[in-house]
Coordinates of C-alpha atoms and ligand atoms in Angstrom, one line a residue:
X1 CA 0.0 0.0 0.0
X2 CA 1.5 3.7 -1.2
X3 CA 1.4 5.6 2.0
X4 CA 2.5 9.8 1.8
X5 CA 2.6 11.7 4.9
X6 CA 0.0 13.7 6.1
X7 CA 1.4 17.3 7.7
X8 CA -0.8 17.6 10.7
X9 CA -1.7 21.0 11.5
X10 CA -2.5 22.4 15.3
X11 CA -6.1 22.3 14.7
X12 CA -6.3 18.8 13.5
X13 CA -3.9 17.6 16.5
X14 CA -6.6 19.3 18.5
X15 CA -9.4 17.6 16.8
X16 CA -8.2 14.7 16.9
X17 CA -5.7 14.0 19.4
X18 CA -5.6 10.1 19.4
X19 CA -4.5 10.3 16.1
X20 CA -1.5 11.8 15.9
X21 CA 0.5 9.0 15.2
X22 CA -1.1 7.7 12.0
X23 CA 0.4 8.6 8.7
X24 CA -2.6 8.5 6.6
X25 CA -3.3 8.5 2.7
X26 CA -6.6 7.6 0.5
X27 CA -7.5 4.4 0.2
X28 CA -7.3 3.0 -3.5
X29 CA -10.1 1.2 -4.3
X30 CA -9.0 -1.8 -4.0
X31 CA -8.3 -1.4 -0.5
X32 CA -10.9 -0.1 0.6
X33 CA -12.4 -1.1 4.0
X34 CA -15.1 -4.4 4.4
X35 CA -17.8 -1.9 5.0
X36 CA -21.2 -1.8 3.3
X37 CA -22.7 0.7 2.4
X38 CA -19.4 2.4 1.3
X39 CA -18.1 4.9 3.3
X40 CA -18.1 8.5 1.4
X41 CA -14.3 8.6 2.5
X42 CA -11.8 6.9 3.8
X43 CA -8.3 7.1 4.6
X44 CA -5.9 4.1 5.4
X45 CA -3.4 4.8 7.9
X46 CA -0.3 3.2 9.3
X47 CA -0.7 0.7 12.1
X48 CA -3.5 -1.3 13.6
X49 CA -4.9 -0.9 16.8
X50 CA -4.9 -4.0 19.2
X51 CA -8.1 -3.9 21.6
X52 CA -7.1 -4.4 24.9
X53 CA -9.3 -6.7 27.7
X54 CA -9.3 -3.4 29.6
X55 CA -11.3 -1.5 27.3
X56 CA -13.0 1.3 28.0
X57 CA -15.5 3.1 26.0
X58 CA -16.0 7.1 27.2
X59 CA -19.4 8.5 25.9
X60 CA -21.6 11.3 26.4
X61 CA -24.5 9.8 28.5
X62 CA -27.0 10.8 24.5
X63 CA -24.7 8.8 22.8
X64 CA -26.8 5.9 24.4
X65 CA -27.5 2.9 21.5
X66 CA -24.2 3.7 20.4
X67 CA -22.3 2.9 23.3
X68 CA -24.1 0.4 24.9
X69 CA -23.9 -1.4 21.1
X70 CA -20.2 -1.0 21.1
X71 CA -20.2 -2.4 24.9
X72 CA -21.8 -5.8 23.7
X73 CA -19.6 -5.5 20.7
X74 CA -16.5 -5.6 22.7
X75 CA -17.9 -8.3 25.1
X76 CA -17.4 -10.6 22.5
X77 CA -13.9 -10.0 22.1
X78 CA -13.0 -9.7 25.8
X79 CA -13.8 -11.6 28.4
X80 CA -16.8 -9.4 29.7
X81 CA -18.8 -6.2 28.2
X82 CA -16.1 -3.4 28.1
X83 CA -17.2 -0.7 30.8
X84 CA -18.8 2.6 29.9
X85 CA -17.5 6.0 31.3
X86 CA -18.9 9.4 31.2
X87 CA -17.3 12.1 28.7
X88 CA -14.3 13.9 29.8
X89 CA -13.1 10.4 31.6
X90 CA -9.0 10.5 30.9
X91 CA -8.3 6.8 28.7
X92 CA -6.3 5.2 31.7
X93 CA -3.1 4.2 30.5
X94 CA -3.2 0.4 30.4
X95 CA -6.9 0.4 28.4
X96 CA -7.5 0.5 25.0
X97 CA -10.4 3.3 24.8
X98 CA -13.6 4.2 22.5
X99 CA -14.1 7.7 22.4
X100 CA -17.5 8.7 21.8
X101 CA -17.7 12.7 21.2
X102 CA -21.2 14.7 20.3
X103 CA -19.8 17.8 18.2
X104 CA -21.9 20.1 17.1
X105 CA -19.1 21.8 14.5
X106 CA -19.8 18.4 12.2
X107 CA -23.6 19.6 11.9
X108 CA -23.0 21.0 8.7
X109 CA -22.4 17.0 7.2
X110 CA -26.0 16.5 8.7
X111 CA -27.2 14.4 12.1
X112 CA -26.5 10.7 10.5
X113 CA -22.9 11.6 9.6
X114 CA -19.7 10.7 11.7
X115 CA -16.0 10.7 11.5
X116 CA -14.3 7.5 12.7
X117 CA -10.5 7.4 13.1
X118 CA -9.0 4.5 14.7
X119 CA -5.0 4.7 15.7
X120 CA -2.3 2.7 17.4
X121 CA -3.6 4.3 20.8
X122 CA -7.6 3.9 20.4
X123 CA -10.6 4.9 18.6
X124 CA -12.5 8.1 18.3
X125 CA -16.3 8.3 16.8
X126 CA -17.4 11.4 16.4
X127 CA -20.8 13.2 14.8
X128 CA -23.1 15.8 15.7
X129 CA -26.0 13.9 16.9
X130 CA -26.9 10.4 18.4
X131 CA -27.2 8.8 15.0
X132 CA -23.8 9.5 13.3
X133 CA -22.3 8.1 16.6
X134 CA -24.9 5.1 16.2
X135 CA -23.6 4.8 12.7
X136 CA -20.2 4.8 13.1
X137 CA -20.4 2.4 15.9
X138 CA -22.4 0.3 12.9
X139 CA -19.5 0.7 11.0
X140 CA -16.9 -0.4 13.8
X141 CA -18.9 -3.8 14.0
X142 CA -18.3 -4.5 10.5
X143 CA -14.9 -3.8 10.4
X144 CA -14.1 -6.3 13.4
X145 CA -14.7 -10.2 13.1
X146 CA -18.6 -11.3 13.2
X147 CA -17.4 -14.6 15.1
X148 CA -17.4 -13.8 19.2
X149 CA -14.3 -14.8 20.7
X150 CA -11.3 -14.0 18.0
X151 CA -9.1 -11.6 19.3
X152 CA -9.7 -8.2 17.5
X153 CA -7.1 -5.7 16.1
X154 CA -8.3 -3.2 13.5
X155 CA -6.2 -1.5 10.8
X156 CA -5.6 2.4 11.6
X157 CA -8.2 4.5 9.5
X158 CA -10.1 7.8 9.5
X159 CA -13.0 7.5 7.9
X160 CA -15.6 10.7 6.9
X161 CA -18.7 9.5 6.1
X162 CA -22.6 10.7 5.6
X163 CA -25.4 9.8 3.7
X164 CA -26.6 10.3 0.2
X165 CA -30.2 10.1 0.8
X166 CA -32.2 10.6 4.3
X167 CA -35.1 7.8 3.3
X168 CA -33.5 4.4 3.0
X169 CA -36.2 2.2 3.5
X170 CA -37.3 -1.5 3.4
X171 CA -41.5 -1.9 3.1
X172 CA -42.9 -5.1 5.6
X173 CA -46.7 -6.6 4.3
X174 CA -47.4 -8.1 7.3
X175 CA -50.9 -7.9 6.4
X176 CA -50.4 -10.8 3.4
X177 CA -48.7 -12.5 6.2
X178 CA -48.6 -11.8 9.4
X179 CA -45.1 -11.6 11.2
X180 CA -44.8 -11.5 15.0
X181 CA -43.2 -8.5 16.6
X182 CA -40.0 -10.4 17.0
X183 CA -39.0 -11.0 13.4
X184 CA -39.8 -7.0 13.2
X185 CA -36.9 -6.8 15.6
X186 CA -34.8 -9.0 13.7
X187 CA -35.4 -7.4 10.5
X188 CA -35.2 -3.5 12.0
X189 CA -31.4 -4.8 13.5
X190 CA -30.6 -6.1 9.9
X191 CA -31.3 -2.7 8.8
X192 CA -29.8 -0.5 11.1
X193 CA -26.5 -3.0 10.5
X194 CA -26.3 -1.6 7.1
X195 CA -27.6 2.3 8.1
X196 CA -31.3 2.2 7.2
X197 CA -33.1 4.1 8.4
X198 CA -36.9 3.6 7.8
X199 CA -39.4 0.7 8.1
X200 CA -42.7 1.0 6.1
X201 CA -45.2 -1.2 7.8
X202 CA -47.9 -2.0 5.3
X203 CA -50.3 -3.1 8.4
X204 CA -54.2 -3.2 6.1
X205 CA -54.9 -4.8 3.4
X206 CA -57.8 -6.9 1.7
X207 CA -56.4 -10.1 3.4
X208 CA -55.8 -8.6 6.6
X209 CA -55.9 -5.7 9.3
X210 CA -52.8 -6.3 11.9
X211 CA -52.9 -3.4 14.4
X212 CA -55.2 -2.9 17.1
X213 CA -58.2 0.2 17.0
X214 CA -59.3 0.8 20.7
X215 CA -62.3 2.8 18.7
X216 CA -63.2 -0.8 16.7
X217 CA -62.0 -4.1 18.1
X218 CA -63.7 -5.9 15.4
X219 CA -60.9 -4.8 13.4
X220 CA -58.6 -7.7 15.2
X221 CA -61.6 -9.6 16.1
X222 CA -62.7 -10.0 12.4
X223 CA -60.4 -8.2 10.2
X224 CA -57.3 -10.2 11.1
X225 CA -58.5 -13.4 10.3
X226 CA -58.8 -15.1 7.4
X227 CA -60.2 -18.8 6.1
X228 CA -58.1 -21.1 4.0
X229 CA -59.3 -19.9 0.4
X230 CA -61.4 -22.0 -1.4
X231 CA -60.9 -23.9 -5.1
X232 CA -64.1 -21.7 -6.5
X233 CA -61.6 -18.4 -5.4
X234 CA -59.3 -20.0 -8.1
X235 CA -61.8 -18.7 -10.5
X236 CA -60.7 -15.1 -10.6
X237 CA -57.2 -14.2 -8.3
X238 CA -54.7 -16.5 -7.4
X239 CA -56.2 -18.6 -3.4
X240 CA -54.0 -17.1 -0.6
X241 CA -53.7 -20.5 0.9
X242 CA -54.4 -21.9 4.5
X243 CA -56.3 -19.8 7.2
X244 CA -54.4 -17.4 8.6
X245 CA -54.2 -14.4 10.9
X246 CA -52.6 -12.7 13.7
X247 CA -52.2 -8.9 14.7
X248 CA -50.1 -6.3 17.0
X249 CA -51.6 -4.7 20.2
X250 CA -50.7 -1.2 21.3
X251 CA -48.6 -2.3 23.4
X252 CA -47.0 -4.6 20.4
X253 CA -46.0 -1.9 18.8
X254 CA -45.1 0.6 21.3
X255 CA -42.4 -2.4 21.8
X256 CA -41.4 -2.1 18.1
X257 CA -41.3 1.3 18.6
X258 CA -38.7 1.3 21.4
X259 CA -37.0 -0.6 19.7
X260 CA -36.6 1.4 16.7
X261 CA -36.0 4.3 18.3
X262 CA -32.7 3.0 19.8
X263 CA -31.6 1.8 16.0
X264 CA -32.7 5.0 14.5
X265 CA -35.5 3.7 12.8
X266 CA -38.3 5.8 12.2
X267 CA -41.3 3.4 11.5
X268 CA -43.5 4.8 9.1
X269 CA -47.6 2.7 9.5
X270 CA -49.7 2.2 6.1
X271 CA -53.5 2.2 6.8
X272 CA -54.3 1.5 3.5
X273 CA -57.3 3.5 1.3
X274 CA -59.5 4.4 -0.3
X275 CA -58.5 0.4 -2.0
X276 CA -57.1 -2.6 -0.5
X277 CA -60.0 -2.0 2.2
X278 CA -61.9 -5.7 2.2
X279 CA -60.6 -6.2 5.9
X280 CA -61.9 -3.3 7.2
X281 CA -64.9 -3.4 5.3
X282 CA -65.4 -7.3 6.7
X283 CA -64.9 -5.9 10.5
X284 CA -67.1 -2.4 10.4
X285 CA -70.3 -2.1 8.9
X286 CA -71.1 0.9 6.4
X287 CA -67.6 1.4 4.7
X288 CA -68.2 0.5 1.3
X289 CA -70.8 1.8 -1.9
X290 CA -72.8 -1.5 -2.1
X291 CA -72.9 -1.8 2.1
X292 CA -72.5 -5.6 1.4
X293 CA -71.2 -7.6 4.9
X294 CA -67.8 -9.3 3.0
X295 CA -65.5 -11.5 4.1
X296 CA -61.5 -10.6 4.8
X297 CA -60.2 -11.8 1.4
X298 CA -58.7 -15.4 0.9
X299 CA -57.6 -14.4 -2.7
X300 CA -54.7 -11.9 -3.6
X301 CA -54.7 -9.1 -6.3
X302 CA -56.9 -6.3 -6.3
X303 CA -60.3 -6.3 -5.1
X304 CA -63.0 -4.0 -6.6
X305 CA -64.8 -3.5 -3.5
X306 CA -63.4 0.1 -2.0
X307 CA -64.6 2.8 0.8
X308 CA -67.5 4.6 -0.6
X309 CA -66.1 7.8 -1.1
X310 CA -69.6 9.4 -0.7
X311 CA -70.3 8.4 2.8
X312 CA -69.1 10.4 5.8
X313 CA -69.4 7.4 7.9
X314 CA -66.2 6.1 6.1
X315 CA -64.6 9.7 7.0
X316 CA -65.7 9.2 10.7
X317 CA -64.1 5.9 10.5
X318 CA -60.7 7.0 9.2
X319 CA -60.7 9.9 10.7
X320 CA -61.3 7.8 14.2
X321 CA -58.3 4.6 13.4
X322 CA -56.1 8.0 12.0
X323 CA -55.9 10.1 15.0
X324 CA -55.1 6.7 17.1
X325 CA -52.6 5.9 14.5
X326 CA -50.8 9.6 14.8
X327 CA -50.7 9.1 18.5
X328 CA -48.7 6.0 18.4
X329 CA -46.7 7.1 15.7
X330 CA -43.9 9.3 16.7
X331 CA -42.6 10.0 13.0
X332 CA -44.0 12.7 10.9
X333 CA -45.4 10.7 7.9
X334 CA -47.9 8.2 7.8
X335 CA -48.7 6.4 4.5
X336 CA -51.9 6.0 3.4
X337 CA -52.0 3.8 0.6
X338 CA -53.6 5.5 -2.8
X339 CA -52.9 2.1 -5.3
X340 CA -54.6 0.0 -7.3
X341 CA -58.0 1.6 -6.5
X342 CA -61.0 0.2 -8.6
X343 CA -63.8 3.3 -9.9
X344 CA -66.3 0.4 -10.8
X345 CA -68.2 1.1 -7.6
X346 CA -67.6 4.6 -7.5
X347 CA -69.5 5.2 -10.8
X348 CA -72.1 3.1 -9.8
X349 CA -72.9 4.9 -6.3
X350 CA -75.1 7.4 -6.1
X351 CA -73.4 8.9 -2.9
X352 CA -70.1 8.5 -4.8
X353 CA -72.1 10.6 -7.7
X354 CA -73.1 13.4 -5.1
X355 CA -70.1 13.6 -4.0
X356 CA -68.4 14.3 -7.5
X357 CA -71.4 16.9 -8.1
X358 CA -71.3 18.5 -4.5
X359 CA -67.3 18.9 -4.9
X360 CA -67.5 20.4 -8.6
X361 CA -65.5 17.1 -9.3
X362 CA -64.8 15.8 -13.0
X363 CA -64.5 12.6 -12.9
X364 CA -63.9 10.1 -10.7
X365 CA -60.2 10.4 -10.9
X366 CA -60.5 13.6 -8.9
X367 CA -62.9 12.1 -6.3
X368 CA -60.1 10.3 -5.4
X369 CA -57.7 13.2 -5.6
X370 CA -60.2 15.2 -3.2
X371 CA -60.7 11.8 -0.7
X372 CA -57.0 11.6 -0.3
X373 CA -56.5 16.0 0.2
X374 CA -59.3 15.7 2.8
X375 CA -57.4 12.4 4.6
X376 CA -54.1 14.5 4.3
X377 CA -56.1 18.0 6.0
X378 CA -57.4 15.5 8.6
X379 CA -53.6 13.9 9.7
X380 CA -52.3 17.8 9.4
X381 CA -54.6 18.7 12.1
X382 CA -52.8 16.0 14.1
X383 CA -49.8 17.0 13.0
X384 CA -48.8 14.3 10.4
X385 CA -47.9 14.3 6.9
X386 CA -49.1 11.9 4.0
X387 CA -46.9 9.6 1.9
X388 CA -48.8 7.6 -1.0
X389 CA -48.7 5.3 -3.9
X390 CA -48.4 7.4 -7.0
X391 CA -51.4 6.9 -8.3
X392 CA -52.3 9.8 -5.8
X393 CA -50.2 12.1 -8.6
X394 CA -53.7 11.0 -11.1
X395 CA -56.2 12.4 -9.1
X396 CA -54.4 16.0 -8.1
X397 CA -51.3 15.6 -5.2
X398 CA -52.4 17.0 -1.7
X399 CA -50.5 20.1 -1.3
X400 CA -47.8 18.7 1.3
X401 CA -47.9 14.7 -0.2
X402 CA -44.8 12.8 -0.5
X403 CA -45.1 10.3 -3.2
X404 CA -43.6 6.6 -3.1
X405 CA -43.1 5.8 -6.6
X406 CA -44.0 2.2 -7.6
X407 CA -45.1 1.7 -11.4
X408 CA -42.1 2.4 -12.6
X409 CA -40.3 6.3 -11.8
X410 CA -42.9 8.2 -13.9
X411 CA -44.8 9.5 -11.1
X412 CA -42.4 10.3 -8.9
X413 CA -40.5 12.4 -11.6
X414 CA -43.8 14.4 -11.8
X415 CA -44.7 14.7 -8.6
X416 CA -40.4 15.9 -7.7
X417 CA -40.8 18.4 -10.5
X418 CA -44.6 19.9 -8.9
X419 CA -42.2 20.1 -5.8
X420 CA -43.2 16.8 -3.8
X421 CA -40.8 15.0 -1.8
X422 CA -40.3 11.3 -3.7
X423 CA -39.6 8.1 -2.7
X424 CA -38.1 6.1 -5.6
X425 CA -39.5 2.1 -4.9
X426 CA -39.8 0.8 -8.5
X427 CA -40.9 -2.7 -10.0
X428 CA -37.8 -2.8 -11.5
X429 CA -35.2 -2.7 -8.9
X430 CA -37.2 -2.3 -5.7
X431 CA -39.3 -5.4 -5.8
X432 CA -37.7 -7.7 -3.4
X433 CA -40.9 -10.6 -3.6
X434 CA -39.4 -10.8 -7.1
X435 CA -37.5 -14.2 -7.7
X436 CA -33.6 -13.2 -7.2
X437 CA -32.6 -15.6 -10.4
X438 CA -34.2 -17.2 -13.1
X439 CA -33.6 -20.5 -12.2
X440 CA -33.4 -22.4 -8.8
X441 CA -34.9 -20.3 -6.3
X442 CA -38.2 -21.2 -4.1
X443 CA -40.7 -19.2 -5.6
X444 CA -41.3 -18.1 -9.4
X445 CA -42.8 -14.7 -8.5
X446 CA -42.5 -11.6 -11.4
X447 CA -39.5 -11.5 -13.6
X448 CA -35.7 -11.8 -12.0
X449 CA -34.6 -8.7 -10.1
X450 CA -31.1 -9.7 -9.6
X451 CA -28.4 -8.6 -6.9
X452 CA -26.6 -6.7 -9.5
X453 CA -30.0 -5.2 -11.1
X454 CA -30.6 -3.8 -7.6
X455 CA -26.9 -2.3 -7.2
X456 CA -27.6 -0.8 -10.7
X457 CA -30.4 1.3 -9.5
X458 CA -30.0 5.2 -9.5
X459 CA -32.4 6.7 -7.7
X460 CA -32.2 10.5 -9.4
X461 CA -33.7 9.8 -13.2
X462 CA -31.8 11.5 -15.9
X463 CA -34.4 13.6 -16.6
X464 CA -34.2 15.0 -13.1
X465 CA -30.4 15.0 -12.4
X466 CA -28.9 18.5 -11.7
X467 CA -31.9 19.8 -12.0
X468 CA -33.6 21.5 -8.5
X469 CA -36.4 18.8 -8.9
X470 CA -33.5 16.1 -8.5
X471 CA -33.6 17.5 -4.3
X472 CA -37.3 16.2 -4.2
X473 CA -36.1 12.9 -4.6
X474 CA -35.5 11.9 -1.1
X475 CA -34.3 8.2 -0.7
X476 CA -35.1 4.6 -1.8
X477 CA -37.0 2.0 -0.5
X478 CA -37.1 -2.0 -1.3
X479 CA -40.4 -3.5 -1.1
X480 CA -41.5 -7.1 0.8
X481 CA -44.6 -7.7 -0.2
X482 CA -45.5 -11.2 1.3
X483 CA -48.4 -13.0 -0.7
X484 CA -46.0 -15.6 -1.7
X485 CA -44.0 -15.0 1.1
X486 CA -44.9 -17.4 4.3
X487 CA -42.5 -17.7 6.7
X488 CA -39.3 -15.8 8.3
X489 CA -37.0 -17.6 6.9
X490 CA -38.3 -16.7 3.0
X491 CA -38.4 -13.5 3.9
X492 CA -34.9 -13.3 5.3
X493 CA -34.0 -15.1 1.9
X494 CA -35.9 -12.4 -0.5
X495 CA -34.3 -9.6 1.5
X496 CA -30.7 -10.3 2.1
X497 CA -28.5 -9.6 0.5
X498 CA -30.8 -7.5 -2.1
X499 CA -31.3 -4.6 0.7
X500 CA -27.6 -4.9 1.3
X501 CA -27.5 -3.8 -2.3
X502 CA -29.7 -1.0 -1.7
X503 CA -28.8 0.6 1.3
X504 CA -25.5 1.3 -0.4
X505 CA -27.9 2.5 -3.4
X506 CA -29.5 4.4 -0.4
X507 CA -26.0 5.6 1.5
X508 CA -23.2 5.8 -0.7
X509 CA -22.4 8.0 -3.2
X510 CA -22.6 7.8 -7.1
X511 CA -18.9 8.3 -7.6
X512 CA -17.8 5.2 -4.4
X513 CA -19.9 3.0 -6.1
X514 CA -18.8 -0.5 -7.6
X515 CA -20.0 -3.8 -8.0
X516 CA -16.6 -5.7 -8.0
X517 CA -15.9 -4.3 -4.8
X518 CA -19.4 -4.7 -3.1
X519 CA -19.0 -8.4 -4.0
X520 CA -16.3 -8.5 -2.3
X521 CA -17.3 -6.5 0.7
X522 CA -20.3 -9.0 1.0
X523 CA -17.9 -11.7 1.5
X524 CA -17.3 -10.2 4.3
X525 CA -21.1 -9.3 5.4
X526 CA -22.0 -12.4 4.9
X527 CA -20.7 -13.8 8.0
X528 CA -21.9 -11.2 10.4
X529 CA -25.6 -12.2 9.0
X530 CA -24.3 -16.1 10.0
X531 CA -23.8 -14.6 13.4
X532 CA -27.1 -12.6 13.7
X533 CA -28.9 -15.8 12.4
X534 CA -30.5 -14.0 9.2
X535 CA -31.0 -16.2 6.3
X536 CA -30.2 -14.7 2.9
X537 CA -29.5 -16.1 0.1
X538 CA -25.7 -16.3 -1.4
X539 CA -25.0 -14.6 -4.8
X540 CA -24.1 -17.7 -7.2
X541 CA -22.1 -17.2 -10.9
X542 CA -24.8 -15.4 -12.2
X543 CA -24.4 -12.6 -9.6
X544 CA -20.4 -11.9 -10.3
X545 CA -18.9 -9.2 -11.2
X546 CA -19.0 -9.0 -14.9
X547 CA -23.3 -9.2 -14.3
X548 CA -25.0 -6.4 -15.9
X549 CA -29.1 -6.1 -15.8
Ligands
ACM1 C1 -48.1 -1.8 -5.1 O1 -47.2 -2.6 -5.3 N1 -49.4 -2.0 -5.3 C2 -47.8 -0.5 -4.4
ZN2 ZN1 -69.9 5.1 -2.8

């Protein structure tokens, strides 16, 4: 490795006083560090650092997740968890010591960035808020072994790193199927492993409401349970299989809450309208046009049965499972579907048709445009903000609506350049129920979306890059949708490594990234998923290096 010598001036000595004996350089590519997502920069110095049984990590009492993470991170290197002291706490001289420094001159980088430099004589994190110290205790763990119990040295770095996009998000149906709160801690750790930073929890569907209403039990009581589907459903959708059900209480999710809060998760809920309703409409009488008493779905696709649009019953109802939703929320957005939404009823329904007249509507296209502004005026009173499908761009976007873009980036180009935030989540990269390969794998499910077709993605369209629009576009966001998805282990196995692929999509930038060398940094991933116990699936010939999609 070429090594120069970097001149240190008084201010960096000052900045950075445990690392005054490195002589640093840029790392080539090749030898860059086993980190993924790539950091933004990274300098190799001279030296390793050999972690002592004594060590200590010092940390401002907010750093909190960070250090107790790096405490059980050290345990499995030493003997017992390394011991935590409070900032300002001299490094005595026969420990090794972790460093953990809030400092708000980094702010300008943004909370979720860090600077990380590890010499001969210890380790300093360093970041504005919580979160870069959280992150760059994330990217401590991956640069030691994932097997507890091998003694631990680290090569001398200092690493600069933030990220590209603040939304870098995986989607959970758990309403297809249901998965306990558990395996939404599993799959939140995964995430905050590789610095992601949102879970969408797509909670209603037709097949299934999963979270508890104080206001309407019957949602759980009913709506969460479905029969085993029938051979007459085979008639029109594909059957959704056995019976099935399950749901979280309150107190469920205030627990996945907690949780995410300590990995910097925000969790953002779907309650799912004015379509993909039949669950709700099975539970709560008075919900749809036709006022028919269904049956939660055993049969996927889309259903045309929706709310009636016309009825202010529906509004109370919404309006009722919202306003509990935004209190157990903490984050600002809550996503309220806007797909696949059938008018067939609509234009049938003389409420519906009163409505359009009443509103000075056109067409039915705008009476869903006007349902969704009224949803999004309601969740502002609360203090909320709406994220939807983008078929919400068809009918008019609500002022303030972020836009998740699905069929393909169309929509979300439009709605960046009428000044929407945009998430980009397309069928072509983003679709992680998609089969991985086109041979050999569990499930024949769309067409192949490949490891290397998800690297590939680039979140900013040409027609929006440089352009101010290209700012709208904030983050990416792989999607588990779970109809053919049944257990934990599947869904380990659809996710990983695909969302490794995207949270460097999601993190790093354009210019660090390079499929080669993520290959090779998953090599080294790989084994810290063995030693979290997730299931993923490994990248065969067809995934190498030369793949292009
Ligand atoms: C979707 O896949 N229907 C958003
Ligand atoms: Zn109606």
């Amino acid at each position: 490795m070429k090594l120069t010598m970097t001149i240190f001036t008084a201010a960096a000595l000052a900045l950075s006083a445990l690392s005054t004996a490195c002589r640093c350089a840029p790392a080539e590519r090749g030898a860059a560090l086993r980190v993924i997502p790539a950091p933004a920069s990274i300098e190799r110095c001279e030296g390793e650092f050999t972690i002592s049984p004594s060590a200590v990590i010092i940390a401002p009492e907010e750093a909190g997740a960070a250090s107790l993470r790096l405490s059980s991170l050290l345990s499995k290197t030493e003997e017992g968890p390394a011991s935590v002291a409070p900032a300002g706490t001299p490094c005595p001289s026969d420990s090794s010591c972790f460093v953990l420094e809030l400092d708000p001159s980094l702010a300008q980088a943004g909370p979720e960035s860090y600077e990380l430099s590890v010499s001969p004589e210890g380790v300093e994190l360093r970041a504005p808020a919580p979160a870069g110290l959280f992150y760059a205790a994330q990217t401590l763990r991956q640069m030691m072994p994932a097997e507890p119990g091998l003694a631990a040295s680290l090569p001398c770095v200092k690493i600069s790193d933030a990220p590209r996009f603040r939304w870098r998000g995986l989607m959970l149906d758990v309403s297809r199927h249901f998965f306990p709160k558990e395996f939404v801690f599993r799959m939140m750790e995964t995430m905050a492993a590789l610095k992601m930073n949102t879970l969408h929890i797509h909670l209603t569907d037709d097949q299934g409401w999963r979270l508890e209403i104080d206001a309407f039990p019957a949602l759980t009581k009913t709506g969460a349970w479905r029969g085993a589907s029938s051979p007459a459903d085979e008639l029109s959708m594909s059957p959704s299989g056995p019976a099935h059900g399950g749901f979280y209480t309150k107190q469920d999710m205030r627990e996945i809450l907690r949780r995410a809060a300590e990995l910097h998760i925000t969790v953002v809920p779907e309650i799912e309208m004015p379509g993909h309703a039949v669950a709700a409409i099975a539970s709560v009488p008075g919900l749809s046009c036709k006022g028919e008493r269904l049956k939660v779905s055993t049969r996927w696709g889309v259903h045309k049965d929706v709310y009636c649009a016309g009825s202010e019953r529906v509004f109370e109802f919404l309006e009722i499972v919202l306003g509990e939703v935004a209190e157990l929320f903490p984050g600002e957005i809550i996503h309220v579907g806007g797909d696949e939404v059938p008018k067939h009823n609509w234009r049938q329904c003389p409420k519906c048709q009163e409505r359009i007249r009443a509103e000075g509507l056109a067409n039915e296209e705008e009476l869903q445009g006007w349902f969704m502004k009224r949803i999004e005026n309601f969740l502002e009173s609360r203090g909320k903000r709406i994220i939807g499908w983008d078929e919400i761009v068809e009918g008019g976007l609500p002022p303030r609506a972020a836009v998740m873009s699905w069929r393909g980036m169309e929509g979300g180009i439009t709605a960046a350049l009428e000044g929407h935030d945009v998430v980009m989540s397309p069928t072509s990269h983003c679709y992680f129920d998609y089969m991985q390969a086109e041979n050999g794998e569990p499930r024949r499910v769309g067409r192949p979306i490949e490891l290397a077709k998800v690297y590939g993605f680039e979140p900013v369209p040409p027609a929006l890059a440089g352009t101010p629009a290209a700012e709208r576009i904030i983050g990416a966001q792989g999607n588990i949708w779970t109809e053919y998805i049944d257990s934990e282990e599947l869904a380990e196995y659809m996710t990983w490594p695909r969302g490794a692929a995207l949270a460097e999509v999601a993190w790093s930038t354009k210019e660090t990234k390079d499929y080669a060398g993520f290959l090779a940094r998953l090599e080294s991933l790989l084994p810290h998923f063995d030693a979290m116990r997730v299931n993923y699936r490994r990248p065969g010939p067809e995934d190498g290096a030369n793949a292009r999609f």
